[in-house]
Coordinates of C-alpha atoms in Angstrom, one line a residue:
Chain A
M6 CA -16.3 -19.9 60.9
I7 CA -17.5 -21.1 56.9
Q8 CA -20.9 -19.5 56.1
K9 CA -23.5 -20.5 53.7
G10 CA -22.1 -19.9 50.4
M11 CA -19.3 -20.5 51.1
W12 CA -19.3 -24.3 50.1
W13 CA -18.3 -23.2 45.8
K14 CA -15.6 -20.6 47.1
L15 CA -13.7 -23.3 49.1
S16 CA -14.5 -25.7 46.0
G17 CA -12.8 -23.5 43.0
I18 CA -9.5 -23.3 46.0
I19 CA -9.3 -27.0 47.1
L20 CA -10.1 -27.5 42.6
F21 CA -7.1 -25.1 42.1
L22 CA -4.9 -26.8 44.5
Y23 CA -5.3 -30.2 43.2
V24 CA -4.9 -28.9 40.2
L25 CA -1.3 -27.4 41.0
W26 CA -0.6 -30.0 42.4
G27 CA -0.9 -32.9 39.9
G28 CA -0.9 -30.9 37.1
M29 CA 3.3 -30.0 38.2
T30 CA 3.8 -33.0 40.2
I31 CA 3.3 -35.6 37.5
P32 CA 5.9 -36.9 35.5
L33 CA 6.3 -36.3 31.5
R34 CA 5.8 -39.4 29.7
P35 CA 9.9 -41.0 28.2
G36 CA 10.8 -39.2 25.2
I37 CA 13.3 -38.2 22.4
T38 CA 14.6 -35.2 22.4
S39 CA 17.8 -35.8 20.1
I40 CA 19.0 -38.1 17.5
N41 CA 22.8 -38.6 15.6
P42 CA 23.2 -38.9 13.2
S43 CA 19.5 -38.1 11.0
S44 CA 20.1 -39.2 7.4
A45 CA 22.1 -42.4 6.3
K46 CA 22.5 -44.4 2.8
T47 CA 21.4 -47.4 2.6
G48 CA 24.3 -51.1 3.0
D49 CA 25.0 -47.9 6.0
T50 CA 25.7 -49.9 9.6
I51 CA 25.5 -46.4 12.1
E52 CA 25.4 -46.0 14.5
L53 CA 22.4 -44.0 16.4
K54 CA 22.9 -41.6 19.3
A55 CA 19.8 -40.7 21.1
T56 CA 19.4 -38.7 23.7
G57 CA 16.2 -39.3 25.8
Y58 CA 14.2 -37.6 28.6
N59 CA 12.7 -39.2 31.6
T60 CA 13.9 -42.4 30.3
H61 CA 16.2 -45.4 31.9
F62 CA 18.1 -46.5 29.7
A63 CA 21.2 -47.8 31.5
S64 CA 18.6 -49.2 34.0
V65 CA 16.8 -51.3 32.0
R66 CA 17.8 -55.4 31.1
N67 CA 15.6 -55.8 28.1
G68 CA 15.7 -53.0 25.3
R69 CA 14.9 -53.5 22.8
A70 CA 15.1 -50.4 19.5
W71 CA 13.5 -50.8 16.1
L72 CA 13.6 -48.1 13.1
K73 CA 9.9 -48.4 11.6
L74 CA 9.0 -47.3 7.9
D75 CA 5.1 -48.3 8.5
S76 CA 2.9 -51.7 10.0
V77 CA 5.8 -54.2 8.0
H78 CA 8.6 -52.7 7.4
A79 CA 11.3 -52.5 10.3
I80 CA 14.8 -53.3 11.0
K81 CA 15.9 -54.1 14.5
A82 CA 19.3 -52.8 16.2
L83 CA 21.9 -54.6 17.1
T84 CA 22.8 -53.3 20.5
W85 CA 21.7 -51.6 23.3
Q86 CA 24.3 -49.7 24.9
A87 CA 23.3 -46.6 27.3
K88 CA 26.1 -44.6 29.0
N89 CA 23.8 -43.3 31.5
D90 CA 20.1 -42.9 32.0
N91 CA 19.7 -40.4 29.0
E92 CA 21.9 -41.7 26.9
L93 CA 22.0 -44.6 24.4
T94 CA 24.0 -45.7 21.4
F95 CA 22.4 -48.3 19.6
R96 CA 23.2 -50.2 15.7
F97 CA 21.8 -50.9 12.7
I98 CA 22.7 -52.7 9.4
L99 CA 21.2 -50.9 7.1
P100 CA 19.2 -53.1 4.2
Q101 CA 21.5 -52.8 0.8
T102 CA 17.2 -52.5 -1.2
L103 CA 14.7 -49.7 -0.1
P104 CA 11.5 -51.8 -0.1
N105 CA 9.7 -49.9 -3.0
A106 CA 10.2 -46.9 -5.3
T107 CA 10.3 -44.2 -2.7
E108 CA 13.6 -41.5 -2.7
V109 CA 13.5 -41.0 0.3
F110 CA 11.8 -42.9 3.7
P111 CA 11.7 -41.1 7.1
L112 CA 11.8 -44.1 9.5
H113 CA 10.5 -44.3 12.8
L114 CA 12.0 -44.8 15.6
I115 CA 10.3 -46.9 18.9
I116 CA 12.6 -48.0 21.7
D117 CA 10.9 -50.8 23.6
N118 CA 11.8 -51.4 27.8
E119 CA 9.9 -52.6 31.0
T120 CA 10.2 -49.5 33.1
D121 CA 9.9 -46.5 30.1
G122 CA 7.5 -48.9 27.9
A123 CA 7.3 -48.1 24.3
F124 CA 8.3 -44.6 23.5
V125 CA 7.5 -43.4 19.2
H126 CA 10.4 -40.8 17.9
P127 CA 8.8 -39.8 14.3
N128 CA 10.7 -39.5 11.6
A129 CA 14.5 -40.4 13.0
L130 CA 16.1 -40.3 10.7
F131 CA 15.5 -40.3 6.6
L132 CA 17.0 -43.0 4.8
S133 CA 18.0 -43.0 0.9
S134 CA 19.8 -45.2 -1.2
S135 CA 23.0 -45.6 -1.9
T136 CA 22.4 -46.3 -5.6
D137 CA 21.1 -45.5 -8.5
T138 CA 20.3 -49.1 -9.2
L139 CA 16.2 -49.1 -9.7
S140 CA 16.8 -52.8 -7.3
F141 CA 14.2 -53.0 -4.7
D142 CA 13.6 -55.5 -2.1
A143 CA 11.2 -55.6 0.8
I144 CA 12.4 -58.5 2.2
P145 CA 14.8 -57.7 3.7
W146 CA 13.2 -55.2 5.7
T147 CA 10.1 -58.1 6.6
K148 CA 12.7 -60.3 9.1
H149 CA 11.9 -58.2 12.3
E150 CA 8.8 -58.3 13.6
L151 CA 7.8 -55.8 15.9
G152 CA 6.6 -58.0 18.5
Q153 CA 5.1 -57.3 22.3
F154 CA 5.4 -54.0 22.8
N155 CA 5.9 -53.3 27.0
D156 CA 3.7 -50.3 29.2
H157 CA 4.7 -48.1 30.5
Q158 CA 3.7 -47.7 34.3
G159 CA 1.6 -44.9 36.7
I160 CA 0.1 -41.9 35.1
Q161 CA 1.9 -39.7 32.7
F162 CA 1.2 -37.0 30.9
P163 CA 2.1 -37.3 27.2
Y164 CA 5.5 -36.5 25.6
R165 CA 5.7 -33.8 22.9
S166 CA 8.5 -32.2 21.3
I167 CA 9.3 -29.1 21.1
L168 CA 6.2 -29.0 24.4
N169 CA 7.7 -31.1 26.6
E170 CA 7.4 -29.8 29.7
T171 CA 5.1 -26.6 28.9
I172 CA 2.3 -29.2 27.3
R173 CA 1.1 -28.6 31.7
N174 CA 0.6 -24.8 30.1
T175 CA -2.6 -27.3 29.4
F176 CA -3.7 -26.4 32.7
F177 CA -3.5 -22.7 32.9
H178 CA -3.6 -21.1 29.2
V179 CA -6.0 -23.0 28.1
A180 CA -8.1 -23.8 30.8
L181 CA -8.0 -19.7 31.3
W182 CA -10.0 -19.1 28.1
F183 CA -12.5 -21.7 29.1
A184 CA -13.2 -20.1 32.1
M185 CA -13.0 -16.8 30.6
F186 CA -16.1 -18.0 28.5
L187 CA -18.2 -18.9 31.2
L188 CA -17.5 -16.3 32.6
L189 CA -18.5 -13.5 29.5
I190 CA -21.7 -15.6 29.2
F191 CA -23.0 -15.1 32.6
G192 CA -22.6 -11.6 31.4
V193 CA -24.6 -11.4 28.5
V194 CA -27.2 -13.0 29.7
Y195 CA -26.8 -10.5 33.1
S196 CA -26.6 -8.0 30.5
I197 CA -30.1 -9.2 29.1
R198 CA -32.0 -9.8 32.1
Y199 CA -31.2 -6.1 32.9
L200 CA -32.5 -5.4 29.6
S201 CA -36.0 -6.9 30.6
T202 CA -36.4 -5.8 34.2
S203 CA -34.6 -2.6 34.4
D204 CA -32.9 -3.5 37.5
Y205 CA -29.6 -2.2 38.5
E206 CA -29.0 -5.2 40.2
F207 CA -28.3 -7.6 36.7
D208 CA -25.7 -4.5 35.4
R209 CA -23.9 -4.6 38.6
K210 CA -23.5 -8.6 37.8
A211 CA -23.3 -8.6 34.2
S212 CA -20.7 -5.1 34.5
A213 CA -18.4 -7.6 37.4
Y214 CA -18.7 -10.5 35.4
T215 CA -16.9 -8.8 32.2
N216 CA -14.4 -7.5 34.2
I217 CA -13.1 -10.8 35.5
A218 CA -13.4 -12.3 32.0
V219 CA -11.9 -8.9 30.5
L220 CA -9.1 -9.7 33.0
Y221 CA -8.7 -13.2 32.2
G222 CA -8.9 -12.4 28.7
I223 CA -6.0 -10.4 29.1
F224 CA -4.0 -13.4 31.0
G225 CA -4.1 -15.8 28.3
I226 CA -3.1 -13.5 26.1
L227 CA 0.1 -13.2 27.8
T228 CA 0.4 -16.4 29.5
G229 CA 0.3 -17.8 25.9
S230 CA 3.4 -14.6 24.8
V231 CA 5.4 -16.9 27.5
W232 CA 4.4 -20.2 26.0
A233 CA 4.6 -19.1 22.8
K234 CA 8.0 -17.6 22.9
F235 CA 9.7 -20.8 24.3
T236 CA 7.8 -23.3 22.1
W237 CA 7.1 -21.0 18.5
N238 CA 10.7 -19.1 19.3
T239 CA 8.6 -15.7 19.7
F240 CA 6.2 -13.5 21.6
W241 CA 3.6 -12.9 19.3
T242 CA 2.8 -15.0 15.4
N243 CA 0.5 -13.5 12.6
D244 CA -1.8 -16.3 14.0
V245 CA -5.6 -15.8 13.1
K246 CA -6.7 -16.9 16.4
L247 CA -3.7 -15.0 17.8
N248 CA -4.9 -11.6 16.1
M249 CA -9.1 -12.5 16.1
T250 CA -8.8 -12.7 19.7
A251 CA -6.7 -9.6 20.5
I252 CA -9.3 -8.0 18.8
A253 CA -12.6 -10.0 20.5
L254 CA -9.9 -8.5 23.5
L255 CA -10.7 -4.4 22.5
I256 CA -14.6 -4.7 22.0
Y257 CA -14.9 -6.0 25.4
L258 CA -12.2 -3.0 26.5
A259 CA -14.8 -1.2 24.6
Y260 CA -17.2 -2.5 27.1
I261 CA -15.6 -1.3 30.7
I262 CA -15.0 2.1 28.9
L263 CA -18.5 2.1 28.8
R264 CA -19.5 0.8 31.8
G265 CA -17.5 3.5 33.9
M266 CA -18.7 6.5 32.7
N267 CA -20.0 8.6 34.1
Y268 CA -23.2 9.9 33.3
D269 CA -27.2 8.7 33.5
Q270 CA -27.2 6.0 35.3
D271 CA -30.0 4.7 33.6
K272 CA -28.4 6.0 30.1
R273 CA -24.9 4.2 30.8
A274 CA -26.6 0.7 32.2
R275 CA -29.0 0.1 28.7
L276 CA -25.8 1.2 26.4
A277 CA -23.8 -1.3 28.7
A278 CA -26.4 -3.9 28.5
I279 CA -27.0 -3.6 25.1
Y280 CA -23.4 -3.2 23.7
N281 CA -22.2 -6.7 26.2
I282 CA -25.0 -8.8 24.0
F283 CA -23.2 -7.2 20.5
A284 CA -20.2 -7.8 21.7
F285 CA -20.7 -11.6 22.9
I286 CA -22.1 -12.0 19.1
A287 CA -19.2 -10.8 17.7
L288 CA -17.0 -12.9 20.0
I289 CA -18.6 -16.7 18.6
P290 CA -16.9 -15.8 15.0
L291 CA -14.1 -14.1 15.5
V292 CA -12.6 -16.5 18.1
F293 CA -14.8 -20.0 16.9
V294 CA -15.8 -19.3 13.3
I295 CA -13.5 -17.3 11.3
P296 CA -9.8 -19.4 12.8
R297 CA -11.5 -22.7 12.1
M298 CA -11.2 -21.5 8.1
T299 CA -8.3 -20.5 8.0
D300 CA -5.1 -22.1 8.8
S301 CA -3.4 -21.7 12.3
L302 CA -0.9 -23.0 14.6
H303 CA -3.0 -23.2 18.0
P304 CA -5.1 -27.3 17.9
G305 CA -8.7 -27.4 16.9
N306 CA -7.9 -24.3 13.7
G307 CA -7.2 -25.3 10.4
G308 CA -7.1 -29.1 10.2
N309 CA -5.5 -29.7 14.0
P310 CA -7.2 -32.0 16.3
A311 CA -8.8 -30.4 19.1
L312 CA -9.3 -31.5 22.6
G313 CA -8.3 -35.0 21.0
G314 CA -4.9 -37.3 20.1
E315 CA -1.8 -37.0 22.2
D316 CA -2.9 -32.9 22.7
L317 CA -5.8 -34.0 25.4
D318 CA -5.3 -37.6 26.5
H319 CA -6.6 -39.3 29.8
T320 CA -4.7 -38.4 31.5
L321 CA -4.5 -34.4 31.1
R322 CA -7.9 -34.1 31.3
M323 CA -7.9 -35.3 34.9
F324 CA -6.7 -32.0 35.4
F325 CA -8.1 -30.5 32.9
Y326 CA -11.3 -30.6 33.2
P327 CA -11.4 -29.4 37.1
S328 CA -8.8 -26.2 36.6
I329 CA -11.4 -24.8 34.3
L330 CA -14.1 -25.3 36.7
A331 CA -11.4 -23.8 39.2
L332 CA -10.9 -20.8 37.8
F333 CA -14.2 -20.4 37.4
L334 CA -15.3 -20.6 40.2
I335 CA -12.1 -18.0 41.8
G336 CA -13.5 -15.7 39.0
K337 CA -16.8 -16.1 40.2
W338 CA -16.0 -15.1 43.2
I339 CA -13.5 -12.3 42.4
A340 CA -17.2 -10.9 40.6
E341 CA -19.3 -11.8 43.9
L342 CA -17.1 -9.7 45.8
T343 CA -16.4 -6.5 43.3
I344 CA -20.5 -7.0 43.1
R345 CA -21.0 -6.0 46.8
F346 CA -18.5 -3.4 46.3
E347 CA -20.9 -1.8 43.6
R348 CA -23.5 -2.4 45.5
V349 CA -23.1 -1.1 48.6
K350 CA -20.8 2.0 46.3
D351 CA -24.7 2.9 44.8
H352 CA -26.5 2.7 48.2
F353 CA -24.8 5.3 49.0
Y354 CA -24.2 7.9 46.2
L355 CA -27.8 7.6 45.8
K356 CA -28.8 7.8 49.4
K357 CA -26.6 11.1 49.1
S358 CA -27.9 12.6 46.2
Chain B
M4 CA -1.9 8.0 48.5
K5 CA 1.7 5.7 49.9
F6 CA 0.9 2.6 47.8
K7 CA 1.4 4.2 45.0
S8 CA 4.4 6.4 45.6
F9 CA 5.8 2.7 46.2
L10 CA 4.2 1.5 42.6
N11 CA 6.0 4.0 41.2
N12 CA 8.8 2.7 42.8
L13 CA 9.6 -0.4 42.0
L14 CA 8.2 0.3 38.6
L15 CA 11.0 2.6 38.0
N16 CA 13.7 0.5 39.8
L17 CA 12.9 -2.4 37.7
T18 CA 12.6 -0.3 34.0
W19 CA 16.1 0.8 35.5
I20 CA 17.0 -3.2 36.1
M21 CA 16.1 -4.0 33.0
L22 CA 17.3 -1.6 31.1
L23 CA 21.0 -2.3 33.0
I24 CA 20.7 -5.9 32.2
P25 CA 23.1 -7.2 29.4
V26 CA 22.1 -9.0 26.5
S27 CA 24.3 -12.5 28.0
G28 CA 22.2 -11.8 31.0
Q29 CA 19.1 -12.5 29.1
A30 CA 20.6 -14.4 27.1
Q31 CA 21.1 -16.8 30.7
A32 CA 17.6 -16.5 31.6
M33 CA 16.0 -17.3 28.5
D34 CA 18.9 -20.4 28.8
F35 CA 17.3 -20.4 32.3
L36 CA 13.4 -20.6 31.1
R37 CA 14.5 -23.1 28.3
S38 CA 15.8 -25.5 31.1
T39 CA 14.6 -29.4 32.1
G40 CA 12.5 -29.6 29.2
K41 CA 11.0 -25.7 30.1
I42 CA 9.8 -26.3 33.1
Y43 CA 10.3 -22.6 34.2
T44 CA 7.9 -21.8 31.4
V45 CA 5.2 -22.4 32.9
V46 CA 5.9 -21.8 36.4
V47 CA 6.5 -18.2 34.5
V48 CA 2.1 -18.3 33.2
I49 CA 1.1 -19.7 36.8
A50 CA 3.0 -16.2 38.5
I51 CA 1.6 -14.2 35.5
I52 CA -2.2 -15.5 36.6
F53 CA -0.6 -14.8 40.5
I54 CA -0.1 -11.3 40.4
G55 CA -2.4 -10.6 37.6
L56 CA -5.1 -11.7 40.2
A57 CA -3.6 -9.5 43.3
I58 CA -3.3 -6.2 41.4
Y59 CA -7.1 -7.1 40.1
L60 CA -8.0 -7.6 44.3
I61 CA -5.2 -5.0 45.4
R62 CA -7.2 -2.4 43.5
L63 CA -10.4 -3.1 44.6
D64 CA -9.4 -3.3 48.1
N65 CA -8.3 0.5 47.3
K66 CA -11.5 1.5 46.5
L67 CA -13.2 -0.4 49.3
T68 CA -10.6 2.1 51.7
K69 CA -12.2 4.9 50.0
L70 CA -15.1 4.1 49.5
E71 CA -14.9 3.6 53.5
N72 CA -13.9 6.7 54.6
H73 CA -16.4 8.8 52.6
I74 CA -19.1 6.3 54.9
K75 CA -16.7 7.6 57.9
N76 CA -17.0 11.2 56.5
E77 CA -21.1 11.3 56.2
Q78 CA -21.4 10.3 60.0

């Protein structure tokens, strides 16, 4: 039943199923969604209410929490009162004095227990001085040692505030762009081969690969738009990466129109091949160079780290790279079907005329 | 042609439904997509990819049927 040359098509499907299964079932690491209050004065005793996500506050025995300033300055929570698994109240007694002469201190909340492991909510509480006196004392801040943290158990994706579960879109939205770029490389290579051999087969291949790549690009724009609505709160921002990609897509749409025109096949193929090479050359600065030169919301642009840190850790990589390969193989498969269709069509009409 | 008219009908109906949804309904849909850590946003993204690929394949299928009919008529 399985024909020759079927293995890569099947592996594309199996890889995509693997990505869907893993990408949708593996839980996120625990995290804090909100903190109340968010500011305090020195000398206060505060009841800090934290709302967690994927946390097990009520069912742990050894729960600890700190408000941390830096690696040596921290205050430990006195009590740990869990209302349920996701709601927690602790009491902190803030020292009378600030450790040094800075006006406002952003404190990070660290929570640690044996089930969830240790996790951080950055800039949880802003602390300012309650008096105008300029006295600084670091000693009350260094009494509480942070000690040993627990590790979380099993494979979990990173928890990022705002992103939350949508970090899984890395496997679909981001991988789609990578697969698109691979398909465009195939397209431009076939265009070059057409120019050097004048074999219509290469023209058909170049056109089919570029078509599916443009389709992926359109999916990329649409999925990115949906993702942006729920993280950046707008369907379209004036982010450079968005605008430059839109321009690149328009350049490629012109290729499709050019290739679809109905005139002399030889002229059409030659023109389309040359245009495709220019479009590819234009794509590289538009997508890879210009967004890096200014500020951008996208990772990897304007000083943001790309493919590193918590945006893409080893658990995400386990599904991100297979996803690129899967989407590429599915795209190649569809391109192959288009090529076979075009081949039959060309043969039929050439025979007739 | 039958398929085309079906698609047209579907689009028309969808436009009507979109127009008739009150603003509160839209807000509810937005809230639903934000619930459970925004997981439904991921579902929408996967659905877009799947529906898009399906539309492309349906169009290819239609073009193939047309070509097959041409070839049949020639013989």
